[in-house]
Amino acid sequence: MDVAEIPGIPDWFVEHLHVDGIEALYPPQAEAVEKGVTDGENLVASIPTASGKTLIATLAMLSSVTRETETGGKALYIVPLRALASEKRGEFEQFEQYGLSVGVSTGNYESDGGWLADKDIIVATSEKVDSLVRNDAPWLEDLGCVVSDEVHLVDDGNRGPTLEVTLAKLRSLNPTLQTVALSATIGNPEALAAWLDAELVDSDWRPIELQKGVHFGDAMHLEDGSQERLALRASESQEAAIVRDTLEDEGSTLVFVNSRRNAESAARRLGGTTEPFLSGAERAELAEIAAQIRDVSDTDTSDDLAAAVEKGAAFHHAGLARDHRSLVEDAFRDRLIKVVCATPTLAAGVNTPSRRVVVRDWRRYDGTFGGMQPLSVLEVHQMMGRAGRPGLDPYGEALLLASGHDELDELFERYVWAEPEPVRSKLAAEPALRTHILATVASGFARSREELLTFLEGTLYAEQAADRDQLQAVMDTVIDYLEVNDFLERLDGTLAATSLGHTVSRLYLDPMSAAEILDGLAEYQAGDGDSQPTAFGLYHLISRTPDMYELYLRSGDEEEYTMLAYEREDDLLGRAPSEFDDAFEDWLSAIKTARLLEDWASELDEDTITERYGIGPGDIRGKVDTAQWLLGAAESLATERGLGVSPGIREARLRVEHGVREELVDLAGVRGVGRKRARRLYEAGIETRADLREADKSVVLAALRGREKTAQSILENVGHHEPAMAEVTPAESVTAALDTGDSEEEHSEASSDSGQANLGDF
Ligand code: ADP
């Protein structure tokens, strides 16, 4: 179908597509149009990676925002990861030149996003949309179209239920809402279509041919039955041989591995393979990119990444800062970086096609099984789908690696020839149901047991549940739990949230987290404002709630943290489980997380922390963000219950927010200051905001290492009467006194919007 024939879209968009070189729709896109996607019809599109799903979504959204009838209206695009929100924003912002406005909302859970009311296209994560629904964002009623990207993630145990419930709520709020769900190829797309009352486009079509296969011995065994020689040189690994062979043909390779650590070590090794292929000009450009990478943060990860990039290799995982990730993605797209070693996050949407894909690890560690588990067919096919760049490569190849004949056969059976699994709802998992049933009642969506049941029947879970009785039994168990803990009350056949229940729902807490926090704070009764819990005690309390992802205990940890638990016993809130109790291990792992937070709030270097706990800088950010949110929630709960512990909680929260000791909390809150600069200012005698406002500029400049622009903008932010720095010279006595110590540079590590993934993904 020629793009000029598409009904229901604005004329400028046809022009826009022409400028992008898009003349005709791909077959699955044409099928979507024939099934009414530009006419308000619901649609599920289950098609392979890189087959143009975004354009299907765009057609739906643009037709909705331009349609004059009551089914038209603003469009909401739901993304599964924060990292993808900015990528989509970039794509849709191109439409601002035609008069449309685009907003992105991923942050603060509590606001109703009022400013989004005048946007035509809104991009948000499912968690954010869920909270907008709970906070009754009025503009939700003006929605004409909702797009759910990567909808097969309803199958994800952690985050699937939120997506599922959110879609069900949006649809029940607004029965004329058009729902467009984009999915990878899955085993049961009909089930999704039935759930969403949608037309289905189910296609294997790809814009570029893909050959799947397995490398074994000296050959690639491809799915069409052919074999191609690809021999290993002495002491060369399979992946190195494939990277080299691809480079001999001027192509790039994407290597998927199963952990961050493996991504880093594979990149280090493969740098040896890529380096000899670099031209002088490429080396110079890569050195420049490596310098930009080092500028992002002062960690080992940053150094390791820069060192690999200088050789034409890189790693990519969610422990990286956002700027690291985009530098790598851009340089790979520009063909400067020849190989990227990635964890599976990269497969989930970031657009980095390459000639060949190698799925090196097809098992990964799974904590719930306590061992290695094979990846799903769906995941492996999504990774493989990244092979081949339309218009650039003749075809793509995606290879698994076998080390023996049996494994060769197994990989063909298990992945190359296999169909992807069906998607199943995970809403029945307890934390999910607890949270969502409370929210559904608190926001007035359901006012009785019957209404709740009706609402749940609109979910995929109900579509797939064995029978209605099972659904009811599970629901009743949860209602009982919520009633016993004083979050819900039953009155003459109605269901209502208590005041506490409303607070918990508004705070976006798992009710079990709220119960744990209140239990821990119970010893501080109303009016007793003299004694306050310690920061460590509070960090431990929030770390043992189900809302904080656990840090796993490594071998040797158990002893160390048991000791610490006894040493710090007086700080800990609530009753410790006995050492023989199963809950003791969780208690210890919360001790470990608490000490991490305390280390951060005691100004320990990022590097020291990453080493001490075996995690990446992105993980510190994730823990810190979660802690900030949970401590904010604890403060609200304490206020709700009239407990006099707000000052202690507030201080613990501010310390973790800024990563500083108590005495720097005030200074570090000034925009542009951050933890390291605050410490230097403090040591130069500037101890508070008030001091800074009145400070001698030569002292400020010296404390800030003579950086005039930084000094000036900080003084502007704090409201200094004369912030200009021209002609100010750094006070030498201060410089001399401070520079005997460390020489570390200040970086943006303490900024709260570093955009790093923190949702427990890789
Ligand atoms: P998916 O979301 O399915 O992984 P994308 O929507 O990112 O895939 O599309 C992959 C690439 O294909 C993009 O670069 C896009 O511009 C291009 N593309 C999409 N539709 C067409 C088309 N009809 N003709 C040519 N290129 C297209």
PDB file of C-alpha atoms in Angstrom, residues 22 26 48-55 77 81 83-88 91 94 149-150 206-208 252 254 256 316 325-335 340 344-355 357 382-383 385-390 392:
ATOM      1  CA  ILE A  22       9.130   5.637   3.198  1.00  0.00           C
ATOM      2  CA  TYR A  26       5.381  -2.950   4.860  1.00  0.00           C
ATOM      3  CA  PRO A  48       9.045  -9.661  14.504  1.00  0.00           C
ATOM      4  CA  THR A  49      11.587  -7.144  15.785  1.00  0.00           C
ATOM      5  CA  ALA A  50      12.385  -4.348  13.310  1.00  0.00           C
ATOM      6  CA  SER A  51       9.331  -4.914  11.145  1.00  0.00           C
ATOM      7  CA  GLY A  52       7.962  -1.430  11.634  1.00  0.00           C
ATOM      8  CA  LYS A  53       5.753  -1.630  14.705  1.00  0.00           C
ATOM      9  CA  THR A  54       6.426   1.984  15.588  1.00  0.00           C
ATOM     10  CA  LEU A  55       4.850   3.173  12.356  1.00  0.00           C
ATOM     11  CA  TYR A  77       2.184   5.548  24.350  1.00  0.00           C
ATOM     12  CA  LEU A  81      11.356   0.765  30.364  1.00  0.00           C
ATOM     13  CA  ALA A  83      15.243   4.084  28.937  1.00  0.00           C
ATOM     14  CA  LEU A  84      12.807   3.619  26.058  1.00  0.00           C
ATOM     15  CA  ALA A  85      10.727   6.646  26.959  1.00  0.00           C
ATOM     16  CA  SER A  86      13.403   9.081  25.874  1.00  0.00           C
ATOM     17  CA  GLU A  87      14.010   7.155  22.675  1.00  0.00           C
ATOM     18  CA  LYS A  88      10.319   7.364  21.772  1.00  0.00           C
ATOM     19  CA  GLU A  91      10.897   9.933  17.578  1.00  0.00           C
ATOM     20  CA  GLN A  94       9.624  15.333  15.097  1.00  0.00           C
ATOM     21  CA  ASP A 149       4.602  -1.315  23.392  1.00  0.00           C
ATOM     22  CA  GLU A 150       6.092  -4.771  24.095  1.00  0.00           C
ATOM     23  CA  ARG A 206      10.623  -9.220   8.046  1.00  0.00           C
ATOM     24  CA  PRO A 207      12.102  -6.398   5.973  1.00  0.00           C
ATOM     25  CA  ILE A 208      15.363  -8.280   5.703  1.00  0.00           C
ATOM     26  CA  SER A 252      29.400  -5.517  12.935  1.00  0.00           C
ATOM     27  CA  LEU A 254      26.080  -7.921  18.600  1.00  0.00           C
ATOM     28  CA  PHE A 256      24.347 -11.335  23.937  1.00  0.00           C
ATOM     29  CA  HIS A 316      25.968  -2.405  27.232  1.00  0.00           C
ATOM     30  CA  ARG A 325      24.434   3.881  26.849  1.00  0.00           C
ATOM     31  CA  SER A 326      23.617   6.475  24.250  1.00  0.00           C
ATOM     32  CA  LEU A 327      27.274   7.067  23.407  1.00  0.00           C
ATOM     33  CA  VAL A 328      27.676   3.350  22.772  1.00  0.00           C
ATOM     34  CA  GLU A 329      24.444   3.047  20.779  1.00  0.00           C
ATOM     35  CA  ASP A 330      25.307   6.002  18.549  1.00  0.00           C
ATOM     36  CA  ALA A 331      28.857   4.842  17.889  1.00  0.00           C
ATOM     37  CA  PHE A 332      27.608   1.349  17.047  1.00  0.00           C
ATOM     38  CA  ARG A 333      25.031   2.751  14.625  1.00  0.00           C
ATOM     39  CA  ASP A 334      27.791   4.889  13.079  1.00  0.00           C
ATOM     40  CA  ARG A 335      29.783   1.653  12.603  1.00  0.00           C
ATOM     41  CA  VAL A 340      28.729  -4.670  21.410  1.00  0.00           C
ATOM     42  CA  PRO A 344      19.235  -8.891  27.127  1.00  0.00           C
ATOM     43  CA  THR A 345      17.926  -5.368  27.921  1.00  0.00           C
ATOM     44  CA  LEU A 346      19.284  -4.285  24.592  1.00  0.00           C
ATOM     45  CA  ALA A 347      17.028  -6.758  22.848  1.00  0.00           C
ATOM     46  CA  ALA A 348      13.975  -5.137  24.367  1.00  0.00           C
ATOM     47  CA  GLY A 349      13.740  -2.256  21.980  1.00  0.00           C
ATOM     48  CA  VAL A 350      16.806  -0.112  21.596  1.00  0.00           C
ATOM     49  CA  ASN A 351      17.296   0.129  17.869  1.00  0.00           C
ATOM     50  CA  THR A 352      20.801  -1.222  17.206  1.00  0.00           C
ATOM     51  CA  PRO A 353      20.670  -3.599  14.275  1.00  0.00           C
ATOM     52  CA  SER A 354      23.854  -5.331  13.168  1.00  0.00           C
ATOM     53  CA  ARG A 355      24.964  -7.768  10.497  1.00  0.00           C
ATOM     54  CA  VAL A 357      23.956 -11.478  16.262  1.00  0.00           C
ATOM     55  CA  GLN A 382      13.981 -11.137  20.015  1.00  0.00           C
ATOM     56  CA  MET A 383      17.754 -10.979  20.351  1.00  0.00           C
ATOM     57  CA  GLY A 385      15.779 -10.393  15.416  1.00  0.00           C
ATOM     58  CA  ARG A 386      18.347  -7.620  15.821  1.00  0.00           C
ATOM     59  CA  ALA A 387      20.395  -9.179  13.003  1.00  0.00           C
ATOM     60  CA  GLY A 388      20.392  -7.498   9.609  1.00  0.00           C
ATOM     61  CA  ARG A 389      20.105  -3.830   8.789  1.00  0.00           C
ATOM     62  CA  PRO A 390      17.489  -3.225   6.092  1.00  0.00           C
ATOM     63  CA  LEU A 392      22.557  -1.912   4.413  1.00  0.00           C
TER      64      LEU A 392
END
